[in-house]
């Protein structure tokens, strides 16, 4: 999964502005890379609750680029985040495991309040026992 964040960084790295005097020369580059990795991590682990990942990443890194490069930065971010979203949609279990190192867990909680430990279905993040929760989410979104 980190190949997406690294690809964003590699394409944008030449345009990152210099750090202010007294700061490490790599601090702006490190901040952009951290922001890219944070968005990809959240996209892989919490995609159902991450409404606008491209917008979030662009807002996080736009201060590290000159005004003349903002349009290019936005295009690059949107293109790669869309690719990452497509990959996660097609391979949700692999994407989660690549970032977290553990298999994904169902988004529901048990009657005792503990997190469900079953592996979820790929399309909605709930295990077969908690599919009824996905159906109620769909109805709430439609209303």
Short mmCIF file of C-alpha atoms in Angstrom, two decimals:
data_model
loop_
_atom_site.label_atom_id
_atom_site.label_comp_id
_atom_site.label_asym_id
_atom_site.label_seq_id
_atom_site.Cartn_x
_atom_site.Cartn_y
_atom_site.Cartn_z
CA UNK A 1 0.00 0.00 0.00
CA UNK A 2 2.82 2.39 0.68
CA UNK A 3 3.76 2.34 -2.99
CA UNK A 4 0.90 4.82 -3.49
CA UNK A 5 2.15 7.26 -0.87
CA UNK A 6 5.72 6.93 -2.13
CA UNK A 7 4.59 7.55 -5.71
CA UNK A 8 2.82 10.75 -4.66
CA UNK A 9 5.91 11.89 -2.80
CA UNK A 10 8.31 11.04 -5.63
CA UNK A 11 6.27 12.98 -8.17
CA UNK A 12 5.88 16.03 -5.94
CA UNK A 13 9.30 16.08 -4.24
CA UNK A 14 11.05 18.38 -6.76
CA UNK A 15 8.45 21.10 -6.16
CA UNK A 16 8.54 21.14 -2.35
CA UNK A 17 9.68 24.52 -1.04
CA UNK A 18 12.79 24.93 1.06
CA UNK A 19 12.43 24.82 4.83
CA UNK A 20 12.71 28.13 6.71
CA UNK A 21 16.17 29.10 7.89
CA UNK A 22 17.27 27.22 10.97
CA UNK A 23 15.10 24.19 10.21
CA UNK A 24 16.38 20.94 8.80
CA UNK A 25 16.50 20.95 5.03
CA UNK A 26 14.59 17.67 4.93
CA UNK A 27 11.81 18.74 7.31
CA UNK A 28 9.37 19.79 4.55
CA UNK A 29 10.08 16.62 2.59
CA UNK A 30 9.57 14.48 5.69
CA UNK A 31 6.29 16.25 6.51
CA UNK A 32 4.93 15.64 3.01
CA UNK A 33 5.94 11.98 3.11
CA UNK A 34 4.38 11.52 6.58
CA UNK A 35 1.12 13.11 5.40
CA UNK A 36 1.00 10.85 2.34
CA UNK A 37 1.62 7.74 4.42
CA UNK A 38 -0.96 8.77 7.02
CA UNK A 39 -3.67 9.15 4.40
CA UNK A 40 -2.86 5.82 2.76
CA UNK A 41 -2.82 4.11 6.16
CA UNK A 42 -6.20 5.54 7.11
CA UNK A 43 -7.59 4.74 3.69
CA UNK A 44 -6.58 1.10 4.09
CA UNK A 45 -7.66 0.69 7.72
CA UNK A 46 -10.70 2.97 7.97
CA UNK A 47 -11.99 3.49 4.43
CA UNK A 48 -15.67 3.35 5.38
CA UNK A 49 -15.30 6.42 7.59
CA UNK A 50 -12.86 8.40 5.43
CA UNK A 51 -15.06 10.55 3.20
CA UNK A 52 -12.57 12.65 1.22
CA UNK A 53 -9.03 11.29 1.39
CA UNK A 54 -7.73 13.31 -1.58
CA UNK A 55 -9.04 16.54 -0.11
CA UNK A 56 -7.56 15.71 3.28
CA UNK A 57 -4.13 15.00 1.82
CA UNK A 58 -4.14 18.09 -0.37
CA UNK A 59 -5.08 20.31 2.58
CA UNK A 60 -2.33 18.70 4.67
CA UNK A 61 0.47 19.23 2.14
CA UNK A 62 -0.47 22.33 0.17
CA UNK A 63 1.51 24.64 2.45
CA UNK A 64 4.75 22.96 1.38
CA UNK A 65 4.38 23.99 -2.26
CA UNK A 66 4.48 27.35 -4.06
CA UNK A 67 1.22 28.81 -5.36
CA UNK A 68 2.25 28.12 -8.95
CA UNK A 69 2.36 24.38 -8.24
CA UNK A 70 -0.96 24.03 -6.37
CA UNK A 71 -2.92 22.86 -9.41
CA UNK A 72 -0.34 20.20 -10.25
CA UNK A 73 -0.21 19.05 -6.62
CA UNK A 74 -3.99 18.69 -6.54
CA UNK A 75 -4.03 16.69 -9.78
CA UNK A 76 -1.29 14.34 -8.59
CA UNK A 77 -2.96 13.78 -5.22
CA UNK A 78 -6.36 13.09 -6.79
CA UNK A 79 -4.92 10.71 -9.38
CA UNK A 80 -2.94 8.58 -6.92
CA UNK A 81 -5.59 8.55 -4.19
CA UNK A 82 -8.12 7.39 -6.76
CA UNK A 83 -5.75 4.57 -7.73
CA UNK A 84 -5.30 3.64 -4.07
CA UNK A 85 -9.07 3.66 -3.50
CA UNK A 86 -9.58 1.44 -6.53
CA UNK A 87 -6.93 -1.01 -5.29
CA UNK A 88 -8.46 -1.13 -1.82
CA UNK A 89 -11.92 -1.68 -3.28
CA UNK A 90 -10.63 -4.57 -5.36
CA UNK A 91 -8.31 -6.02 -2.65
CA UNK A 92 -9.62 -4.84 0.74
CA UNK A 93 -8.16 -7.64 2.85
CA UNK A 94 -4.70 -7.42 1.27
CA UNK A 95 -4.64 -3.63 1.56
CA UNK A 96 -5.51 -3.70 5.24
CA UNK A 97 -3.03 -6.46 6.03
CA UNK A 98 -0.23 -4.68 4.12
CA UNK A 99 -0.61 -1.56 6.27
CA UNK A 100 -1.50 -2.97 9.67
CA UNK A 101 0.24 -6.33 9.53
CA UNK A 102 -2.90 -8.07 10.84
CA UNK A 103 -6.06 -9.34 9.18
CA UNK A 104 -9.03 -6.97 9.22
CA UNK A 105 -11.72 -7.26 11.85
CA UNK A 106 -15.46 -6.73 11.65
CA UNK A 107 -16.57 -3.15 12.34
CA UNK A 108 -19.29 -4.26 14.79
CA UNK A 109 -19.19 -4.85 18.52
CA UNK A 110 -20.54 -7.84 20.42
CA UNK A 111 -23.35 -7.69 22.96
CA UNK A 112 -20.76 -7.38 25.71
CA UNK A 113 -19.19 -4.36 24.04
CA UNK A 114 -16.02 -6.02 22.77
CA UNK A 115 -14.94 -5.67 19.15
CA UNK A 116 -16.05 -8.52 16.91
CA UNK A 117 -13.03 -10.66 16.02
CA UNK A 118 -14.38 -12.21 12.82
CA UNK A 119 -13.02 -11.40 9.36
CA UNK A 120 -15.38 -9.05 7.51
CA UNK A 121 -16.76 -9.39 4.03
CA UNK A 122 -14.94 -7.19 1.54
CA UNK A 123 -17.81 -5.01 0.35
CA UNK A 124 -18.94 -3.45 3.64
CA UNK A 125 -16.60 -4.33 6.50
CA UNK A 126 -19.05 -6.48 8.49
CA UNK A 127 -18.85 -10.22 9.11
CA UNK A 128 -21.76 -12.46 8.04
CA UNK A 129 -23.27 -12.29 11.54
CA UNK A 130 -23.44 -8.49 11.47
CA UNK A 131 -24.72 -7.95 7.92
CA UNK A 132 -27.93 -6.50 9.29
CA UNK A 133 -25.93 -3.48 10.48
CA UNK A 134 -24.79 -2.74 6.95
CA UNK A 135 -28.40 -2.84 5.75
CA UNK A 136 -29.46 -0.27 8.37
CA UNK A 137 -26.53 1.98 7.36
CA UNK A 138 -27.72 1.85 3.74
CA UNK A 139 -31.24 2.85 4.76
CA UNK A 140 -29.96 5.75 6.89
CA UNK A 141 -27.81 7.02 4.01
CA UNK A 142 -30.74 6.86 1.60
CA UNK A 143 -32.99 8.89 3.92
#
